[in-house]
Coordinates of C-alpha atoms and ligand atoms in Angstrom, one line a residue:
M356 CA -2.5 -9.1 -5.9
F357 CA -2.3 -9.3 -9.7
D358 CA 1.2 -10.6 -10.3
S359 CA 0.1 -13.7 -12.1
I360 CA -2.6 -12.2 -14.3
T361 CA -0.4 -9.3 -15.2
G362 CA 2.3 -11.6 -16.4
K363 CA -0.1 -13.7 -18.4
L364 CA -1.8 -10.7 -20.1
N365 CA 1.6 -9.3 -21.0
D366 CA 2.5 -12.7 -22.5
A367 CA -0.7 -12.6 -24.6
F368 CA 0.0 -9.1 -25.8
S369 CA 3.5 -10.0 -26.8
S370 CA 2.3 -13.0 -28.7
I371 CA 0.0 -10.8 -30.7
N372 CA 3.0 -8.5 -31.4
R373 CA 5.0 -11.3 -32.8
G374 CA 4.8 -12.0 -36.5
R375 CA 2.4 -10.3 -39.0
L376 CA -0.7 -9.1 -37.4
N377 CA -3.9 -10.6 -38.7
E378 CA -7.3 -11.7 -37.4
A379 CA -6.0 -15.2 -36.7
N380 CA -3.2 -14.2 -34.4
I381 CA -5.4 -11.6 -32.7
R382 CA -7.9 -14.3 -32.0
E383 CA -5.1 -16.6 -30.7
G384 CA -3.9 -13.8 -28.4
M385 CA -7.5 -13.3 -27.2
K386 CA -7.6 -16.9 -26.2
Q387 CA -4.6 -16.3 -24.0
V388 CA -6.3 -13.3 -22.5
R389 CA -9.4 -15.4 -21.7
Q390 CA -7.2 -18.1 -20.1
A391 CA -5.4 -15.5 -18.0
L392 CA -8.8 -14.3 -16.7
L393 CA -10.0 -17.8 -15.9
E394 CA -6.8 -18.7 -14.2
A395 CA -7.2 -15.6 -12.0
D396 CA -10.5 -17.1 -10.9
V397 CA -12.7 -14.6 -12.7
N398 CA -16.3 -15.7 -12.9
Y399 CA -16.9 -17.8 -16.0
D400 CA -19.8 -15.7 -17.4
V401 CA -18.0 -12.5 -16.6
A402 CA -14.9 -13.7 -18.5
R403 CA -17.0 -14.8 -21.5
D404 CA -18.8 -11.5 -21.8
F405 CA -15.6 -9.5 -21.3
M406 CA -13.9 -11.5 -24.1
K407 CA -16.8 -11.1 -26.5
R408 CA -16.7 -7.3 -26.1
V409 CA -12.9 -7.1 -26.4
T410 CA -12.6 -9.5 -29.3
E411 CA -15.3 -7.7 -31.3
Q412 CA -13.3 -4.5 -31.1
A413 CA -9.9 -6.1 -31.4
V414 CA -10.5 -7.9 -34.8
G415 CA -12.2 -4.8 -36.3
D416 CA -10.7 -2.9 -39.2
K417 CA -9.9 0.0 -37.0
V418 CA -7.3 -2.0 -35.2
L419 CA -5.9 -4.0 -38.1
K420 CA -5.4 -0.8 -40.2
S421 CA -4.0 1.2 -37.4
L422 CA -0.3 2.0 -37.2
R423 CA 0.2 0.3 -33.8
P424 CA -2.4 -2.4 -33.6
S425 CA -1.0 -4.1 -30.5
E426 CA -1.1 -0.8 -28.6
Q427 CA -4.7 -0.4 -29.6
I428 CA -5.5 -3.9 -28.3
V429 CA -4.0 -3.1 -24.9
G430 CA -6.1 0.1 -24.9
I431 CA -9.2 -1.9 -25.6
V432 CA -8.5 -4.4 -22.8
Y433 CA -7.8 -1.5 -20.5
Q434 CA -11.0 0.3 -21.3
E435 CA -13.1 -2.8 -20.9
L436 CA -11.4 -3.6 -17.6
V437 CA -12.3 -0.2 -16.3
L438 CA -15.9 -0.6 -17.3
L439 CA -15.9 -4.1 -15.8
L440 CA -14.8 -2.6 -12.5
G441 CA -17.6 -0.1 -12.6
G442 CA -15.6 3.0 -13.7
D443 CA -15.1 5.6 -16.4
P444 CA -11.9 5.1 -18.5
R445 CA -11.6 8.9 -18.6
E446 CA -11.1 9.2 -14.9
S447 CA -7.5 10.1 -14.5
E448 CA -7.1 11.7 -11.1
F449 CA -7.5 9.7 -8.0
S450 CA -6.5 9.9 -4.4
P451 CA -6.0 6.7 -2.4
R452 CA -7.5 8.3 0.7
P453 CA -10.8 6.7 1.7
T454 CA -13.5 9.4 2.2
S455 CA -16.8 9.7 3.9
A456 CA -18.5 10.7 0.6
E457 CA -17.8 7.2 -0.8
L458 CA -19.5 5.8 2.3
G459 CA -22.6 7.9 1.7
V460 CA -22.2 9.9 4.9
K461 CA -24.8 12.6 5.0
R462 CA -24.0 16.3 5.8
D463 CA -26.7 16.5 8.5
G464 CA -27.9 14.2 11.1
L465 CA -26.7 10.7 11.9
T466 CA -25.6 8.3 9.1
V467 CA -26.1 4.6 10.0
I468 CA -23.7 2.2 8.3
M469 CA -24.3 -1.5 8.6
M470 CA -21.3 -3.8 8.0
C471 CA -21.9 -7.4 7.0
G472 CA -20.0 -10.3 5.7
L473 CA -18.8 -13.8 6.6
Q474 CA -16.8 -14.5 9.7
G475 CA -13.1 -13.8 9.2
S476 CA -13.6 -11.6 6.2
G477 CA -12.2 -8.6 8.1
K478 CA -15.4 -6.9 9.2
T479 CA -14.3 -5.8 12.7
T480 CA -10.8 -4.7 11.5
T481 CA -12.5 -2.7 8.6
C482 CA -14.9 -1.0 11.1
G483 CA -11.7 0.3 12.9
K484 CA -10.2 1.4 9.6
L485 CA -13.4 3.3 8.6
A486 CA -13.6 4.9 12.0
R487 CA -10.0 6.1 11.6
A488 CA -10.7 7.5 8.1
L489 CA -13.8 9.3 9.5
K490 CA -11.9 10.7 12.4
Q491 CA -9.4 12.2 10.0
E492 CA -12.3 14.1 8.5
K493 CA -13.3 15.2 12.1
L494 CA -16.5 13.2 12.0
E495 CA -17.7 11.9 15.3
T496 CA -18.2 8.2 15.1
V497 CA -19.6 5.5 17.3
L498 CA -18.8 1.8 16.7
V499 CA -21.4 -0.7 17.8
A500 CA -20.3 -4.2 18.8
A501 CA -23.1 -6.3 17.5
D502 CA -21.1 -9.4 16.6
L503 CA -22.2 -11.6 19.5
Q504 CA -21.3 -14.7 17.4
R505 CA -17.6 -14.5 17.6
P506 CA -16.5 -14.5 21.2
A507 CA -13.5 -12.1 20.8
A508 CA -15.2 -9.6 18.5
I509 CA -16.5 -7.3 21.2
E510 CA -13.1 -7.0 22.9
Q511 CA -11.4 -6.6 19.5
L512 CA -13.7 -3.7 18.6
K513 CA -13.1 -2.1 22.0
T514 CA -9.4 -2.4 21.6
L515 CA -9.6 -0.7 18.1
G516 CA -11.8 2.0 19.6
G517 CA -9.3 2.5 22.4
Q518 CA -6.4 2.9 19.9
L519 CA -8.4 5.5 17.9
D520 CA -10.1 7.2 20.8
V521 CA -13.5 6.4 19.2
E522 CA -16.4 5.4 21.3
V523 CA -17.6 1.7 21.2
Y524 CA -21.1 0.9 22.3
A525 CA -21.5 -2.7 23.6
E526 CA -23.9 -4.7 25.8
D527 CA -23.5 -7.9 27.8
P528 CA -23.9 -10.6 25.2
A529 CA -25.5 -12.9 27.7
S530 CA -28.5 -10.7 28.1
S531 CA -28.8 -9.0 24.8
S532 CA -29.4 -9.7 21.1
P533 CA -27.7 -8.3 18.0
V534 CA -30.9 -6.5 17.0
Q535 CA -31.2 -4.9 20.4
V536 CA -27.5 -3.9 20.5
C537 CA -27.8 -2.2 17.1
R538 CA -31.1 -0.4 18.0
N539 CA -29.7 0.8 21.3
G540 CA -26.4 1.7 19.7
V541 CA -28.0 3.8 17.1
K542 CA -30.2 5.5 19.8
H543 CA -27.1 6.2 21.9
A544 CA -25.2 7.6 18.9
R545 CA -28.1 9.9 18.1
K546 CA -28.4 11.1 21.6
S547 CA -24.7 11.8 21.9
G548 CA -24.7 13.9 18.7
A549 CA -22.5 11.6 16.7
Q550 CA -22.4 12.0 12.9
V551 CA -21.8 8.4 12.0
V552 CA -22.6 5.0 13.6
I553 CA -21.1 1.8 12.3
L554 CA -22.7 -1.5 13.2
D555 CA -20.3 -4.4 13.3
T556 CA -22.7 -7.3 12.8
A557 CA -22.0 -11.0 13.2
G558 CA -20.7 -13.2 10.4
R559 CA -21.0 -17.0 10.1
L560 CA -18.6 -19.4 8.4
H561 CA -21.1 -19.8 5.5
V562 CA -24.2 -18.0 4.4
D563 CA -27.1 -19.5 6.4
D564 CA -30.8 -18.7 7.1
D565 CA -30.3 -17.6 10.7
L566 CA -27.6 -15.1 9.7
M567 CA -29.8 -13.6 6.9
R568 CA -32.8 -13.4 9.2
E569 CA -30.8 -11.6 11.9
L570 CA -29.4 -9.2 9.3
R571 CA -32.8 -8.5 7.8
Q572 CA -34.1 -7.7 11.3
I573 CA -31.3 -5.3 12.0
D574 CA -31.9 -3.7 8.6
N575 CA -35.6 -3.3 9.3
K576 CA -35.2 -1.9 12.8
C577 CA -32.2 0.4 12.2
A578 CA -32.8 1.4 8.5
P579 CA -29.2 1.9 7.7
D580 CA -28.2 4.5 5.1
S581 CA -25.5 2.2 3.8
A582 CA -25.2 -1.6 3.9
I583 CA -21.6 -2.5 3.2
Y584 CA -20.5 -6.1 2.4
V585 CA -17.0 -7.0 3.5
A586 CA -15.4 -9.6 1.2
D587 CA -12.1 -11.4 1.6
A588 CA -10.3 -11.2 -1.7
M589 CA -8.4 -14.4 -0.9
T590 CA -11.6 -16.4 -1.2
G591 CA -12.2 -15.7 -4.9
Q592 CA -15.5 -16.8 -6.3
D593 CA -16.8 -17.8 -2.8
A594 CA -16.7 -14.1 -1.9
V595 CA -18.7 -13.3 -5.1
N596 CA -21.3 -16.0 -4.4
S597 CA -21.8 -14.9 -0.8
A598 CA -22.1 -11.3 -2.1
I599 CA -25.1 -12.4 -4.2
A600 CA -26.8 -13.9 -1.1
F601 CA -26.1 -10.8 1.0
N602 CA -27.3 -8.5 -1.8
D603 CA -30.5 -10.5 -2.1
A604 CA -31.2 -10.2 1.6
L605 CA -30.1 -6.6 2.1
E606 CA -29.7 -4.6 -1.1
L607 CA -26.1 -3.7 -0.6
D608 CA -24.8 -0.2 -1.2
G609 CA -21.2 -1.1 -1.4
V610 CA -18.4 -3.7 -1.2
I611 CA -15.1 -3.5 0.7
L612 CA -12.6 -6.0 -0.5
T613 CA -10.1 -6.9 2.2
K614 CA -6.7 -8.7 2.1
T615 CA -5.8 -7.4 -1.4
D616 CA -2.2 -7.3 0.0
G617 CA -2.3 -11.1 0.2
D618 CA -1.4 -13.6 -2.5
T619 CA -4.8 -13.5 -4.2
R620 CA -5.3 -14.1 -7.9
G621 CA -7.7 -11.2 -8.3
G622 CA -10.9 -13.0 -9.4
A623 CA -13.1 -11.5 -6.7
A624 CA -12.0 -8.0 -7.5
L625 CA -12.6 -8.5 -11.2
S626 CA -16.0 -10.2 -10.9
I627 CA -17.9 -8.9 -7.9
R628 CA -19.1 -5.7 -9.5
A629 CA -20.1 -7.3 -12.7
V630 CA -22.0 -10.2 -11.0
T631 CA -23.8 -8.2 -8.3
G632 CA -24.0 -4.7 -9.7
V633 CA -22.8 -3.4 -6.3
P634 CA -19.9 -0.9 -6.5
L635 CA -16.6 -1.6 -4.9
K636 CA -15.9 1.3 -2.5
F637 CA -12.6 0.5 -0.7
I638 CA -9.9 -2.1 -0.6
G639 CA -8.1 -3.4 2.5
T640 CA -4.4 -3.3 2.0
G641 CA -3.0 -4.6 5.3
E642 CA -3.8 -5.6 8.9
T643 CA -3.2 -2.2 10.5
L644 CA -5.7 0.6 10.7
D645 CA -4.1 2.6 8.0
G646 CA -4.5 -0.3 5.5
L647 CA -7.6 1.0 3.7
E648 CA -7.6 2.7 0.3
A649 CA -10.3 4.2 -1.9
F650 CA -11.1 1.9 -4.9
H651 CA -10.5 3.5 -8.3
P652 CA -11.3 1.3 -11.4
T653 CA -8.8 3.1 -13.5
R654 CA -6.0 2.7 -11.0
M655 CA -6.9 -1.0 -10.5
A656 CA -7.0 -1.6 -14.3
Q657 CA -3.6 0.0 -14.6
R658 CA -2.2 -2.2 -11.9
I659 CA -3.7 -5.3 -13.6
L660 CA -2.0 -4.4 -16.9
G661 CA 1.3 -3.8 -15.0
Ligands
GDP883 P1 -14.3 -10.6 11.1 O1 -14.5 -12.0 11.7 O2 -15.0 -10.4 9.8 O3 -14.6 -9.5 12.0 O4 -12.7 -10.5 10.8 P2 -11.5 -9.7 11.5 O5 -11.7 -8.3 11.4 O6 -11.3 -10.3 12.8 O7 -10.3 -10.1 10.5 C1 -9.9 -11.4 10.3 C2 -8.4 -11.4 10.0 O8 -8.1 -10.8 8.8 C3 -7.6 -10.7 11.1 O9 -6.4 -11.4 11.3 C4 -7.2 -9.4 10.4 O10 -6.0 -8.8 10.9 C5 -7.1 -9.8 9.0 N1 -7.4 -8.7 8.0 C6 -8.5 -7.9 7.9 N2 -8.3 -7.0 6.8 C7 -7.1 -7.3 6.3 C8 -6.4 -6.8 5.1 O11 -6.8 -5.9 4.4 N3 -5.2 -7.3 4.9 C9 -4.6 -8.3 5.7 N4 -3.5 -8.8 5.3 N5 -5.3 -8.9 6.7 C10 -6.5 -8.4 7.0

């Protein structure tokens, strides 16, 4: 996902490396870093604040008087990237396996997870991926087909459930409503002794009042333990702007960024946490059910720096 930004950051670092190192050429290199962020479609304010923090440290005496100033600068950018992504630069061990702990699954009783996002963001597919990951932990899961907006969504979820041998709760869309399906789905999951129930709610092409009203109703009636926003990495700042609207309506607990295997510039990944304050939990890395990875800020920052 980060080919272009990685190349541009490395160009910036090598331009700092050329010639005698002084404040002027560090500042020049920093301009190139800023340009790389903006070209990757990073939110403007996020890029500005990031550059302020990096530049303050990079032109300090500690760097200029050090033996390897350019390495220090790469280190500063790395640290700030990790912080931007919501992590701790000291974290060094990470498993790509998505776990139930990251989803906030409780040890006892039923955990209700509400998925939301725009149409086409990958919600239904991601419900299947999560069910697969939970099944690997031997957690009994029920998927609830509450996307009555997109005609094929119910069948799609049933097919995924069939592949995974995971139960899918659905009702006839002609005589039901999304709120009713979710309520009944949660009741059903509780009665059947499941540990997790995942609500696949409807998206729309754009954020609109009807959608938000419907989601708030589901939120009120089903009191989910986790509200997870699914964002399509390919849509860049649009994904970030809709995340703000969903977070205002639902107080999100986490974000899953899909299609990171595609040709995206990385702006959504780099901005969404800083703009919304909501942590990124997982990333979608492919269309198949095993295409889901845990999100680790340190790992992502290392990938960005190449
Ligand atoms: P929904 O409308 O939000 O439920 O979206 P879908 O789950 O139907 O996904 C829309 C499209 O995105 C489908 O073609 C999926 O196969 C595809 N998709 C979902 N997640 C990923 C991903 O991580 N990588 C790739 N390459 N495609 C994905």
